[in-house]
Amino acid sequence: MWFWENLILASIQSVFRWFTGIVRRNALWVMLAGIFLVLIATEQYQILDLLLTYSLVIGLIIFGFSIMFRGFKKKKKK
């Protein structure tokens, strides 16, 4: 019985550590997902539409800039 209790506790702890690691690394994405879930739950679809379109546009801009800066960094190293 003692073995199974420890196994269950260890698995819960490892899952919790894994989840907190994801939250720590991607805190912004977790916050955005929480905001979207709250908006969906409260049925604020107009705000959700605005947020989705703006976040897509901003995400694409940031993605483009990150690719550009990666290219610049690689050229400087050579």
mmCIF file with all atom_site columns, N, CA and C in Angstrom:
data_model
loop_
_atom_site.group_PDB
_atom_site.id
_atom_site.type_symbol
_atom_site.label_atom_id
_atom_site.label_alt_id
_atom_site.label_comp_id
_atom_site.label_asym_id
_atom_site.label_entity_id
_atom_site.label_seq_id
_atom_site.pdbx_PDB_ins_code
_atom_site.Cartn_x
_atom_site.Cartn_y
_atom_site.Cartn_z
_atom_site.occupancy
_atom_site.B_iso_or_equiv
_atom_site.pdbx_formal_charge
_atom_site.auth_seq_id
_atom_site.auth_comp_id
_atom_site.auth_asym_id
_atom_site.auth_atom_id
_atom_site.pdbx_PDB_model_num
ATOM 1   N N  . MET A 1 1  ? 0.829   -1.199 0.000   1.00 0.00 ? 1  MET A N  1
ATOM 2   C CA . MET A 1 1  ? 0.000   0.000  0.000   1.00 0.00 ? 1  MET A CA 1
ATOM 3   C C  . MET A 1 1  ? 0.872   1.261  0.000   1.00 0.00 ? 1  MET A C  1
ATOM 4   N N  . TRP A 1 2  ? 1.941   1.209  0.835   1.00 0.00 ? 2  TRP A N  1
ATOM 5   C CA . TRP A 1 2  ? 2.839   2.361  0.951   1.00 0.00 ? 2  TRP A CA 1
ATOM 6   C C  . TRP A 1 2  ? 3.466   2.705  -0.395  1.00 0.00 ? 2  TRP A C  1
ATOM 7   N N  . PHE A 1 3  ? 3.847   1.651  -1.176  1.00 0.00 ? 3  PHE A N  1
ATOM 8   C CA . PHE A 1 3  ? 4.467   1.852  -2.490  1.00 0.00 ? 3  PHE A CA 1
ATOM 9   C C  . PHE A 1 3  ? 3.523   2.593  -3.426  1.00 0.00 ? 3  PHE A C  1
ATOM 10  N N  . TRP A 1 4  ? 2.265   2.183  -3.464  1.00 0.00 ? 4  TRP A N  1
ATOM 11  C CA . TRP A 1 4  ? 1.307   2.810  -4.385  1.00 0.00 ? 4  TRP A CA 1
ATOM 12  C C  . TRP A 1 4  ? 1.023   4.249  -4.001  1.00 0.00 ? 4  TRP A C  1
ATOM 13  N N  . GLU A 1 5  ? 0.943   4.525  -2.694  1.00 0.00 ? 5  GLU A N  1
ATOM 14  C CA . GLU A 1 5  ? 0.718   5.906  -2.250  1.00 0.00 ? 5  GLU A CA 1
ATOM 15  C C  . GLU A 1 5  ? 1.868   6.804  -2.685  1.00 0.00 ? 5  GLU A C  1
ATOM 16  N N  . ASN A 1 6  ? 3.107   6.325  -2.500  1.00 0.00 ? 6  ASN A N  1
ATOM 17  C CA . ASN A 1 6  ? 4.265   7.119  -2.922  1.00 0.00 ? 6  ASN A CA 1
ATOM 18  C C  . ASN A 1 6  ? 4.290   7.311  -4.432  1.00 0.00 ? 6  ASN A C  1
ATOM 19  N N  . LEU A 1 7  ? 3.929   6.267  -5.172  1.00 0.00 ? 7  LEU A N  1
ATOM 20  C CA . LEU A 1 7  ? 3.909   6.358  -6.634  1.00 0.00 ? 7  LEU A CA 1
ATOM 21  C C  . LEU A 1 7  ? 2.898   7.409  -7.101  1.00 0.00 ? 7  LEU A C  1
ATOM 22  N N  . ILE A 1 8  ? 1.719   7.392  -6.502  1.00 0.00 ? 8  ILE A N  1
ATOM 23  C CA . ILE A 1 8  ? 0.680   8.370  -6.861  1.00 0.00 ? 8  ILE A CA 1
ATOM 24  C C  . ILE A 1 8  ? 1.138   9.776  -6.512  1.00 0.00 ? 8  ILE A C  1
ATOM 25  N N  . LEU A 1 9  ? 1.702   9.946  -5.301  1.00 0.00 ? 9  LEU A N  1
ATOM 26  C CA . LEU A 1 9  ? 2.181   11.269 -4.890  1.00 0.00 ? 9  LEU A CA 1
ATOM 27  C C  . LEU A 1 9  ? 3.293   11.768 -5.812  1.00 0.00 ? 9  LEU A C  1
ATOM 28  N N  . ALA A 1 10 ? 4.218   10.878 -6.184  1.00 0.00 ? 10 ALA A N  1
ATOM 29  C CA . ALA A 1 10 ? 5.333   11.274 -7.054  1.00 0.00 ? 10 ALA A CA 1
ATOM 30  C C  . ALA A 1 10 ? 4.824   11.665 -8.427  1.00 0.00 ? 10 ALA A C  1
ATOM 31  N N  . SER A 1 11 ? 3.842   10.932 -8.952  1.00 0.00 ? 11 SER A N  1
ATOM 32  C CA . SER A 1 11 ? 3.323   11.263 -10.286 1.00 0.00 ? 11 SER A CA 1
ATOM 33  C C  . SER A 1 11 ? 2.589   12.595 -10.251 1.00 0.00 ? 11 SER A C  1
ATOM 34  N N  . ILE A 1 12 ? 1.804   12.845 -9.188  1.00 0.00 ? 12 ILE A N  1
ATOM 35  C CA . ILE A 1 12 ? 1.121   14.140 -9.069  1.00 0.00 ? 12 ILE A CA 1
ATOM 36  C C  . ILE A 1 12 ? 2.138   15.265 -8.991  1.00 0.00 ? 12 ILE A C  1
ATOM 37  N N  . GLN A 1 13 ? 3.207   15.044 -8.211  1.00 0.00 ? 13 GLN A N  1
ATOM 38  C CA . GLN A 1 13 ? 4.240   16.071 -8.054  1.00 0.00 ? 13 GLN A CA 1
ATOM 39  C C  . GLN A 1 13 ? 4.949   16.353 -9.375  1.00 0.00 ? 13 GLN A C  1
ATOM 40  N N  . SER A 1 14 ? 5.251   15.296 -10.138 1.00 0.00 ? 14 SER A N  1
ATOM 41  C CA . SER A 1 14 ? 5.953   15.505 -11.408 1.00 0.00 ? 14 SER A CA 1
ATOM 42  C C  . SER A 1 14 ? 5.071   16.227 -12.417 1.00 0.00 ? 14 SER A C  1
ATOM 43  N N  . VAL A 1 15 ? 3.780   15.866 -12.448 1.00 0.00 ? 15 VAL A N  1
ATOM 44  C CA . VAL A 1 15 ? 2.855   16.569 -13.345 1.00 0.00 ? 15 VAL A CA 1
ATOM 45  C C  . VAL A 1 15 ? 2.757   18.031 -12.953 1.00 0.00 ? 15 VAL A C  1
ATOM 46  N N  . PHE A 1 16 ? 2.687   18.307 -11.643 1.00 0.00 ? 16 PHE A N  1
ATOM 47  C CA . PHE A 1 16 ? 2.597   19.682 -11.165 1.00 0.00 ? 16 PHE A CA 1
ATOM 48  C C  . PHE A 1 16 ? 3.852   20.468 -11.517 1.00 0.00 ? 16 PHE A C  1
ATOM 49  N N  . ARG A 1 17 ? 5.040   19.848 -11.340 1.00 0.00 ? 17 ARG A N  1
ATOM 50  C CA . ARG A 1 17 ? 6.307   20.507 -11.696 1.00 0.00 ? 17 ARG A CA 1
ATOM 51  C C  . ARG A 1 17 ? 6.358   20.812 -13.180 1.00 0.00 ? 17 ARG A C  1
ATOM 52  N N  . TRP A 1 18 ? 5.909   19.838 -14.005 1.00 0.00 ? 18 TRP A N  1
ATOM 53  C CA . TRP A 1 18 ? 5.900   20.021 -15.457 1.00 0.00 ? 18 TRP A CA 1
ATOM 54  C C  . TRP A 1 18 ? 4.994   21.181 -15.835 1.00 0.00 ? 18 TRP A C  1
ATOM 55  N N  . PHE A 1 19 ? 3.804   21.239 -15.210 1.00 0.00 ? 19 PHE A N  1
ATOM 56  C CA . PHE A 1 19 ? 2.841   22.298 -15.514 1.00 0.00 ? 19 PHE A CA 1
ATOM 57  C C  . PHE A 1 19 ? 3.371   23.654 -15.092 1.00 0.00 ? 19 PHE A C  1
ATOM 58  N N  . THR A 1 20 ? 3.972   23.740 -13.878 1.00 0.00 ? 20 THR A N  1
ATOM 59  C CA . THR A 1 20 ? 4.501   25.026 -13.424 1.00 0.00 ? 20 THR A CA 1
ATOM 60  C C  . THR A 1 20 ? 5.684   25.460 -14.301 1.00 0.00 ? 20 THR A C  1
ATOM 61  N N  . GLY A 1 21 ? 6.452   24.496 -14.822 1.00 0.00 ? 21 GLY A N  1
ATOM 62  C CA . GLY A 1 21 ? 7.534   24.835 -15.745 1.00 0.00 ? 21 GLY A CA 1
ATOM 63  C C  . GLY A 1 21 ? 6.998   25.455 -17.014 1.00 0.00 ? 21 GLY A C  1
ATOM 64  N N  . ILE A 1 22 ? 5.904   24.882 -17.532 1.00 0.00 ? 22 ILE A N  1
ATOM 65  C CA . ILE A 1 22 ? 5.279   25.445 -18.736 1.00 0.00 ? 22 ILE A CA 1
ATOM 66  C C  . ILE A 1 22 ? 4.760   26.850 -18.444 1.00 0.00 ? 22 ILE A C  1
ATOM 67  N N  . VAL A 1 23 ? 4.112   27.026 -17.292 1.00 0.00 ? 23 VAL A N  1
ATOM 68  C CA . VAL A 1 23 ? 3.561   28.332 -16.940 1.00 0.00 ? 23 VAL A CA 1
ATOM 69  C C  . VAL A 1 23 ? 4.677   29.352 -16.791 1.00 0.00 ? 23 VAL A C  1
ATOM 70  N N  . ARG A 1 24 ? 5.800   28.942 -16.161 1.00 0.00 ? 24 ARG A N  1
ATOM 71  C CA . ARG A 1 24 ? 6.908   29.865 -15.956 1.00 0.00 ? 24 ARG A CA 1
ATOM 72  C C  . ARG A 1 24 ? 7.514   30.282 -17.289 1.00 0.00 ? 24 ARG A C  1
ATOM 73  N N  . ARG A 1 25 ? 7.697   29.310 -18.195 1.00 0.00 ? 25 ARG A N  1
ATOM 74  C CA . ARG A 1 25 ? 8.319   29.626 -19.477 1.00 0.00 ? 25 ARG A CA 1
ATOM 75  C C  . ARG A 1 25 ? 7.378   30.408 -20.395 1.00 0.00 ? 25 ARG A C  1
ATOM 76  N N  . ASN A 1 26 ? 6.094   30.089 -20.363 1.00 0.00 ? 26 ASN A N  1
ATOM 77  C CA . ASN A 1 26 ? 5.141   30.702 -21.292 1.00 0.00 ? 26 ASN A CA 1
ATOM 78  C C  . ASN A 1 26 ? 4.044   31.428 -20.529 1.00 0.00 ? 26 ASN A C  1
ATOM 79  N N  . ALA A 1 27 ? 4.443   32.273 -19.580 1.00 0.00 ? 27 ALA A N  1
ATOM 80  C CA . ALA A 1 27 ? 3.457   32.942 -18.730 1.00 0.00 ? 27 ALA A CA 1
ATOM 81  C C  . ALA A 1 27 ? 2.498   33.783 -19.567 1.00 0.00 ? 27 ALA A C  1
ATOM 82  N N  . LEU A 1 28 ? 3.013   34.445 -20.601 1.00 0.00 ? 28 LEU A N  1
ATOM 83  C CA . LEU A 1 28 ? 2.177   35.302 -21.443 1.00 0.00 ? 28 LEU A CA 1
ATOM 84  C C  . LEU A 1 28 ? 1.096   34.492 -22.144 1.00 0.00 ? 28 LEU A C  1
ATOM 85  N N  . TRP A 1 29 ? 1.484   33.338 -22.695 1.00 0.00 ? 29 TRP A N  1
ATOM 86  C CA . TRP A 1 29 ? 0.506   32.517 -23.421 1.00 0.00 ? 29 TRP A CA 1
ATOM 87  C C  . TRP A 1 29 ? -0.543  31.954 -22.483 1.00 0.00 ? 29 TRP A C  1
ATOM 88  N N  . VAL A 1 30 ? -0.124  31.570 -21.263 1.00 0.00 ? 30 VAL A N  1
ATOM 89  C CA . VAL A 1 30 ? -1.086  31.061 -20.285 1.00 0.00 ? 30 VAL A CA 1
ATOM 90  C C  . VAL A 1 30 ? -2.078  32.149 -19.903 1.00 0.00 ? 30 VAL A C  1
ATOM 91  N N  . MET A 1 31 ? -1.578  33.392 -19.731 1.00 0.00 ? 31 MET A N  1
ATOM 92  C CA . MET A 1 31 ? -2.472  34.504 -19.414 1.00 0.00 ? 31 MET A CA 1
ATOM 93  C C  . MET A 1 31 ? -3.447  34.754 -20.549 1.00 0.00 ? 31 MET A C  1
ATOM 94  N N  . LEU A 1 32 ? -2.946  34.760 -21.802 1.00 0.00 ? 32 LEU A N  1
ATOM 95  C CA . LEU A 1 32 ? -3.830  34.975 -22.946 1.00 0.00 ? 32 LEU A CA 1
ATOM 96  C C  . LEU A 1 32 ? -4.887  33.886 -23.050 1.00 0.00 ? 32 LEU A C  1
ATOM 97  N N  . ALA A 1 33 ? -4.484  32.636 -22.823 1.00 0.00 ? 33 ALA A N  1
ATOM 98  C CA . ALA A 1 33 ? -5.449  31.532 -22.865 1.00 0.00 ? 33 ALA A CA 1
ATOM 99  C C  . ALA A 1 33 ? -6.502  31.714 -21.778 1.00 0.00 ? 33 ALA A C  1
ATOM 100 N N  . GLY A 1 34 ? -6.082  32.163 -20.600 1.00 0.00 ? 34 GLY A N  1
ATOM 101 C CA . GLY A 1 34 ? -7.040  32.415 -19.521 1.00 0.00 ? 34 GLY A CA 1
ATOM 102 C C  . GLY A 1 34 ? -8.020  33.509 -19.890 1.00 0.00 ? 34 GLY A C  1
ATOM 103 N N  . ILE A 1 35 ? -7.516  34.594 -20.500 1.00 0.00 ? 35 ILE A N  1
ATOM 104 C CA . ILE A 1 35 ? -8.392  35.694 -20.910 1.00 0.00 ? 35 ILE A CA 1
ATOM 105 C C  . ILE A 1 35 ? -9.401  35.205 -21.946 1.00 0.00 ? 35 ILE A C  1
ATOM 106 N N  . PHE A 1 36 ? -8.933  34.419 -22.935 1.00 0.00 ? 36 PHE A N  1
ATOM 107 C CA . PHE A 1 36 ? -9.833  33.898 -23.960 1.00 0.00 ? 36 PHE A CA 1
ATOM 108 C C  . PHE A 1 36 ? -10.894 32.993 -23.346 1.00 0.00 ? 36 PHE A C  1
ATOM 109 N N  . LEU A 1 37 ? -10.483 32.132 -22.401 1.00 0.00 ? 37 LEU A N  1
ATOM 110 C CA . LEU A 1 37 ? -11.442 31.230 -21.758 1.00 0.00 ? 37 LEU A CA 1
ATOM 111 C C  . LEU A 1 37 ? -12.500 32.017 -20.983 1.00 0.00 ? 37 LEU A C  1
ATOM 112 N N  . VAL A 1 38 ? -12.065 33.083 -20.282 1.00 0.00 ? 38 VAL A N  1
ATOM 113 C CA . VAL A 1 38 ? -13.023 33.902 -19.535 1.00 0.00 ? 38 VAL A CA 1
ATOM 114 C C  . VAL A 1 38 ? -13.996 34.578 -20.488 1.00 0.00 ? 38 VAL A C  1
ATOM 115 N N  . LEU A 1 39 ? -13.479 35.116 -21.604 1.00 0.00 ? 39 LEU A N  1
ATOM 116 C CA . LEU A 1 39 ? -14.349 35.789 -22.567 1.00 0.00 ? 39 LEU A CA 1
ATOM 117 C C  . LEU A 1 39 ? -15.332 34.816 -23.209 1.00 0.00 ? 39 LEU A C  1
ATOM 118 N N  . ILE A 1 40 ? -14.864 33.597 -23.513 1.00 0.00 ? 40 ILE A N  1
ATOM 119 C CA . ILE A 1 40 ? -15.761 32.595 -24.091 1.00 0.00 ? 40 ILE A CA 1
ATOM 120 C C  . ILE A 1 40 ? -16.831 32.211 -23.070 1.00 0.00 ? 40 ILE A C  1
ATOM 121 N N  . ALA A 1 41 ? -16.423 32.059 -21.802 1.00 0.00 ? 41 ALA A N  1
ATOM 122 C CA . ALA A 1 41 ? -17.381 31.650 -20.765 1.00 0.00 ? 41 ALA A CA 1
ATOM 123 C C  . ALA A 1 41 ? -18.438 32.721 -20.530 1.00 0.00 ? 41 ALA A C  1
ATOM 124 N N  . THR A 1 42 ? -18.038 34.010 -20.619 1.00 0.00 ? 42 THR A N  1
ATOM 125 C CA . THR A 1 42 ? -18.999 35.085 -20.391 1.00 0.00 ? 42 THR A CA 1
ATOM 126 C C  . THR A 1 42 ? -19.686 35.523 -21.680 1.00 0.00 ? 42 THR A C  1
ATOM 127 N N  . GLU A 1 43 ? -19.364 34.856 -22.787 1.00 0.00 ? 43 GLU A N  1
ATOM 128 C CA . GLU A 1 43 ? -19.988 35.089 -24.101 1.00 0.00 ? 43 GLU A CA 1
ATOM 129 C C  . GLU A 1 43 ? -19.793 36.520 -24.593 1.00 0.00 ? 43 GLU A C  1
ATOM 130 N N  . GLN A 1 44 ? -18.602 37.062 -24.391 1.00 0.00 ? 44 GLN A N  1
ATOM 131 C CA . GLN A 1 44 ? -18.256 38.388 -24.918 1.00 0.00 ? 44 GLN A CA 1
ATOM 132 C C  . GLN A 1 44 ? -17.587 38.210 -26.276 1.00 0.00 ? 44 GLN A C  1
ATOM 133 N N  . TYR A 1 45 ? -18.378 37.824 -27.275 1.00 0.00 ? 45 TYR A N  1
ATOM 134 C CA . TYR A 1 45 ? -17.790 37.424 -28.550 1.00 0.00 ? 45 TYR A CA 1
ATOM 135 C C  . TYR A 1 45 ? -17.227 38.602 -29.345 1.00 0.00 ? 45 TYR A C  1
ATOM 136 N N  . GLN A 1 46 ? -17.781 39.814 -29.162 1.00 0.00 ? 46 GLN A N  1
ATOM 137 C CA . GLN A 1 46 ? -17.255 40.967 -29.909 1.00 0.00 ? 46 GLN A CA 1
ATOM 138 C C  . GLN A 1 46 ? -15.848 41.313 -29.431 1.00 0.00 ? 46 GLN A C  1
ATOM 139 N N  . ILE A 1 47 ? -15.645 41.316 -28.109 1.00 0.00 ? 47 ILE A N  1
ATOM 140 C CA . ILE A 1 47 ? -14.311 41.587 -27.553 1.00 0.00 ? 47 ILE A CA 1
ATOM 141 C C  . ILE A 1 47 ? -13.354 40.473 -27.978 1.00 0.00 ? 47 ILE A C  1
ATOM 142 N N  . LEU A 1 48 ? -13.864 39.232 -27.963 1.00 0.00 ? 48 LEU A N  1
ATOM 143 C CA . LEU A 1 48 ? -13.048 38.085 -28.350 1.00 0.00 ? 48 LEU A CA 1
ATOM 144 C C  . LEU A 1 48 ? -12.591 38.217 -29.800 1.00 0.00 ? 48 LEU A C  1
ATOM 145 N N  . ASP A 1 49 ? -13.506 38.640 -30.679 1.00 0.00 ? 49 ASP A N  1
ATOM 146 C CA . ASP A 1 49 ? -13.157 38.852 -32.089 1.00 0.00 ? 49 ASP A CA 1
ATOM 147 C C  . ASP A 1 49 ? -12.051 39.889 -32.224 1.00 0.00 ? 49 ASP A C  1
ATOM 148 N N  . LEU A 1 50 ? -12.213 41.040 -31.548 1.00 0.00 ? 50 LEU A N  1
ATOM 149 C CA . LEU A 1 50 ? -11.185 42.082 -31.603 1.00 0.00 ? 50 LEU A CA 1
ATOM 150 C C  . LEU A 1 50 ? -9.846  41.561 -31.113 1.00 0.00 ? 50 LEU A C  1
ATOM 151 N N  . LEU A 1 51 ? -9.871  40.877 -29.958 1.00 0.00 ? 51 LEU A N  1
ATOM 152 C CA . LEU A 1 51 ? -8.628  40.359 -29.385 1.00 0.00 ? 51 LEU A CA 1
ATOM 153 C C  . LEU A 1 51 ? -7.955  39.370 -30.330 1.00 0.00 ? 51 LEU A C  1
ATOM 154 N N  . LEU A 1 52 ? -8.764  38.484 -30.914 1.00 0.00 ? 52 LEU A N  1
ATOM 155 C CA . LEU A 1 52 ? -8.189  37.475 -31.807 1.00 0.00 ? 52 LEU A CA 1
ATOM 156 C C  . LEU A 1 52 ? -7.545  38.113 -33.023 1.00 0.00 ? 52 LEU A C  1
ATOM 157 N N  . THR A 1 53 ? -8.254  39.066 -33.657 1.00 0.00 ? 53 THR A N  1
ATOM 158 C CA . THR A 1 53 ? -7.675  39.683 -34.857 1.00 0.00 ? 53 THR A CA 1
ATOM 159 C C  . THR A 1 53 ? -6.413  40.472 -34.511 1.00 0.00 ? 53 THR A C  1
ATOM 160 N N  . TYR A 1 54 ? -6.472  41.278 -33.423 1.00 0.00 ? 54 TYR A N  1
ATOM 161 C CA . TYR A 1 54 ? -5.301  42.060 -33.057 1.00 0.00 ? 54 TYR A CA 1
ATOM 162 C C  . TYR A 1 54 ? -4.144  41.177 -32.627 1.00 0.00 ? 54 TYR A C  1
ATOM 163 N N  . SER A 1 55 ? -4.447  40.102 -31.867 1.00 0.00 ? 55 SER A N  1
ATOM 164 C CA . SER A 1 55 ? -3.350  39.242 -31.414 1.00 0.00 ? 55 SER A CA 1
ATOM 165 C C  . SER A 1 55 ? -2.728  38.506 -32.596 1.00 0.00 ? 55 SER A C  1
ATOM 166 N N  . LEU A 1 56 ? -3.537  38.135 -33.589 1.00 0.00 ? 56 LEU A N  1
ATOM 167 C CA . LEU A 1 56 ? -2.974  37.502 -34.786 1.00 0.00 ? 56 LEU A CA 1
ATOM 168 C C  . LEU A 1 56 ? -2.052  38.461 -35.524 1.00 0.00 ? 56 LEU A C  1
ATOM 169 N N  . VAL A 1 57 ? -2.505  39.711 -35.704 1.00 0.00 ? 57 VAL A N  1
ATOM 170 C CA . VAL A 1 57 ? -1.690  40.707 -36.405 1.00 0.00 ? 57 VAL A CA 1
ATOM 171 C C  . VAL A 1 57 ? -0.395  40.976 -35.638 1.00 0.00 ? 57 VAL A C  1
ATOM 172 N N  . ILE A 1 58 ? -0.518  41.209 -34.329 1.00 0.00 ? 58 ILE A N  1
ATOM 173 C CA . ILE A 1 58 ? 0.665   41.501 -33.514 1.00 0.00 ? 58 ILE A CA 1
ATOM 174 C C  . ILE A 1 58 ? 1.603   40.299 -33.490 1.00 0.00 ? 58 ILE A C  1
ATOM 175 N N  . GLY A 1 59 ? 1.029   39.088 -33.393 1.00 0.00 ? 59 GLY A N  1
ATOM 176 C CA . GLY A 1 59 ? 1.846   37.877 -33.406 1.00 0.00 ? 59 GLY A CA 1
ATOM 177 C C  . GLY A 1 59 ? 2.624   37.719 -34.690 1.00 0.00 ? 59 GLY A C  1
ATOM 178 N N  . LEU A 1 60 ? 1.974   38.002 -35.822 1.00 0.00 ? 60 LEU A N  1
ATOM 179 C CA . LEU A 1 60 ? 2.669   37.910 -37.111 1.00 0.00 ? 60 LEU A CA 1
ATOM 180 C C  . LEU A 1 60 ? 3.783   38.940 -37.208 1.00 0.00 ? 60 LEU A C  1
ATOM 181 N N  . ILE A 1 61 ? 3.537   40.164 -36.727 1.00 0.00 ? 61 ILE A N  1
ATOM 182 C CA . ILE A 1 61 ? 4.570   41.208 -36.754 1.00 0.00 ? 61 ILE A CA 1
ATOM 183 C C  . ILE A 1 61 ? 5.768   40.783 -35.904 1.00 0.00 ? 61 ILE A C  1
ATOM 184 N N  . ILE A 1 62 ? 5.506   40.299 -34.669 1.00 0.00 ? 62 ILE A N  1
ATOM 185 C CA . ILE A 1 62 ? 6.597   39.875 -33.784 1.00 0.00 ? 62 ILE A CA 1
ATOM 186 C C  . ILE A 1 62 ? 7.355   38.706 -34.396 1.00 0.00 ? 62 ILE A C  1
ATOM 187 N N  . PHE A 1 63 ? 6.607   37.764 -35.003 1.00 0.00 ? 63 PHE A N  1
ATOM 188 C CA . PHE A 1 63 ? 7.230   36.606 -35.646 1.00 0.00 ? 63 PHE A CA 1
ATOM 189 C C  . PHE A 1 63 ? 8.158   37.058 -36.777 1.00 0.00 ? 63 PHE A C  1
ATOM 190 N N  . GLY A 1 64 ? 7.701   38.015 -37.596 1.00 0.00 ? 64 GLY A N  1
ATOM 191 C CA . GLY A 1 64 ? 8.526   38.540 -38.679 1.00 0.00 ? 64 GLY A CA 1
ATOM 192 C C  . GLY A 1 64 ? 9.789   39.198 -38.164 1.00 0.00 ? 64 GLY A C  1
ATOM 193 N N  . PHE A 1 65 ? 9.642   40.030 -37.124 1.00 0.00 ? 65 PHE A N  1
ATOM 194 C CA . PHE A 1 65 ? 10.808  40.699 -36.557 1.00 0.00 ? 65 PHE A CA 1
ATOM 195 C C  . PHE A 1 65 ? 11.795  39.705 -35.971 1.00 0.00 ? 65 PHE A C  1
ATOM 196 N N  . SER A 1 66 ? 11.285  38.653 -35.303 1.00 0.00 ? 66 SER A N  1
ATOM 197 C CA . SER A 1 66 ? 12.200  37.678 -34.699 1.00 0.00 ? 66 SER A CA 1
ATOM 198 C C  . SER A 1 66 ? 12.992  36.951 -35.777 1.00 0.00 ? 66 SER A C  1
ATOM 199 N N  . ILE A 1 67 ? 12.339  36.632 -36.907 1.00 0.00 ? 67 ILE A N  1
ATOM 200 C CA . ILE A 1 67 ? 13.063  35.986 -38.020 1.00 0.00 ? 67 ILE A CA 1
ATOM 201 C C  . ILE A 1 67 ? 14.122  36.936 -38.577 1.00 0.00 ? 67 ILE A C  1
ATOM 202 N N  . MET A 1 68 ? 13.754  38.225 -38.736 1.00 0.00 ? 68 MET A N  1
ATOM 203 C CA . MET A 1 68 ? 14.716  39.204 -39.250 1.00 0.00 ? 68 MET A CA 1
ATOM 204 C C  . MET A 1 68 ? 15.935  39.311 -38.337 1.00 0.00 ? 68 MET A C  1
ATOM 205 N N  . PHE A 1 69 ? 15.693  39.449 -37.015 1.00 0.00 ? 69 PHE A N  1
ATOM 206 C CA . PHE A 1 69 ? 16.800  39.615 -36.080 1.00 0.00 ? 69 PHE A CA 1
ATOM 207 C C  . PHE A 1 69 ? 17.663  38.370 -35.994 1.00 0.00 ? 69 PHE A C  1
ATOM 208 N N  . ARG A 1 70 ? 17.048  37.187 -36.145 1.00 0.00 ? 70 ARG A N  1
ATOM 209 C CA . ARG A 1 70 ? 17.840  35.954 -36.166 1.00 0.00 ? 70 ARG A CA 1
ATOM 210 C C  . ARG A 1 70 ? 18.790  35.963 -37.354 1.00 0.00 ? 70 ARG A C  1
ATOM 211 N N  . GLY A 1 71 ? 18.282  36.418 -38.485 1.00 0.00 ? 71 GLY A N  1
ATOM 212 C CA . GLY A 1 71 ? 19.120  36.495 -39.678 1.00 0.00 ? 71 GLY A CA 1
ATOM 213 C C  . GLY A 1 71 ? 20.294  37.447 -39.468 1.00 0.00 ? 71 GLY A C  1
ATOM 214 N N  . PHE A 1 72 ? 20.015  38.619 -38.846 1.00 0.00 ? 72 PHE A N  1
ATOM 215 C CA . PHE A 1 72 ? 21.087  39.576 -38.589 1.00 0.00 ? 72 PHE A CA 1
ATOM 216 C C  . PHE A 1 72 ? 22.129  38.993 -37.650 1.00 0.00 ? 72 PHE A C  1
ATOM 217 N N  . LYS A 1 73 ? 21.680  38.300 -36.593 1.00 0.00 ? 73 LYS A N  1
ATOM 218 C CA . LYS A 1 73 ? 22.627  37.736 -35.634 1.00 0.00 ? 73 LYS A CA 1
ATOM 219 C C  . LYS A 1 73 ? 23.522  36.694 -36.284 1.00 0.00 ? 73 LYS A C  1
ATOM 220 N N  . LYS A 1 74 ? 22.957  35.868 -37.156 1.00 0.00 ? 74 LYS A N  1
ATOM 221 C CA . LYS A 1 74 ? 23.758  34.836 -37.811 1.00 0.00 ? 74 LYS A CA 1
ATOM 222 C C  . LYS A 1 74 ? 24.796  35.452 -38.748 1.00 0.00 ? 74 LYS A C  1
ATOM 223 N N  . LYS A 1 75 ? 24.431  36.553 -39.418 1.00 0.00 ? 75 LYS A N  1
ATOM 224 C CA . LYS A 1 75 ? 25.384  37.197 -40.313 1.00 0.00 ? 75 LYS A CA 1
ATOM 225 C C  . LYS A 1 75 ? 26.543  37.823 -39.542 1.00 0.00 ? 75 LYS A C  1
ATOM 226 N N  . LYS A 1 76 ? 26.250  38.381 -38.346 1.00 0.00 ? 76 LYS A N  1
ATOM 227 C CA . LYS A 1 76 ? 27.302  39.020 -37.560 1.00 0.00 ? 76 LYS A CA 1
ATOM 228 C C  . LYS A 1 76 ? 28.312  38.011 -37.033 1.00 0.00 ? 76 LYS A C  1
ATOM 229 N N  . LYS A 1 77 ? 27.869  36.790 -36.700 1.00 0.00 ? 77 LYS A N  1
ATOM 230 C CA . LYS A 1 77 ? 28.774  35.790 -36.135 1.00 0.00 ? 77 LYS A CA 1
ATOM 231 C C  . LYS A 1 77 ? 29.837  35.357 -37.128 1.00 0.00 ? 77 LYS A C  1
ATOM 232 N N  . LYS A 1 78 ? 29.514  35.325 -38.412 1.00 0.00 ? 78 LYS A N  1
ATOM 233 C CA . LYS A 1 78 ? 30.485  34.888 -39.429 1.00 0.00 ? 78 LYS A CA 1
ATOM 234 C C  . LYS A 1 78 ? 31.495  35.954 -39.668 1.00 0.00 ? 78 LYS A C  1
#
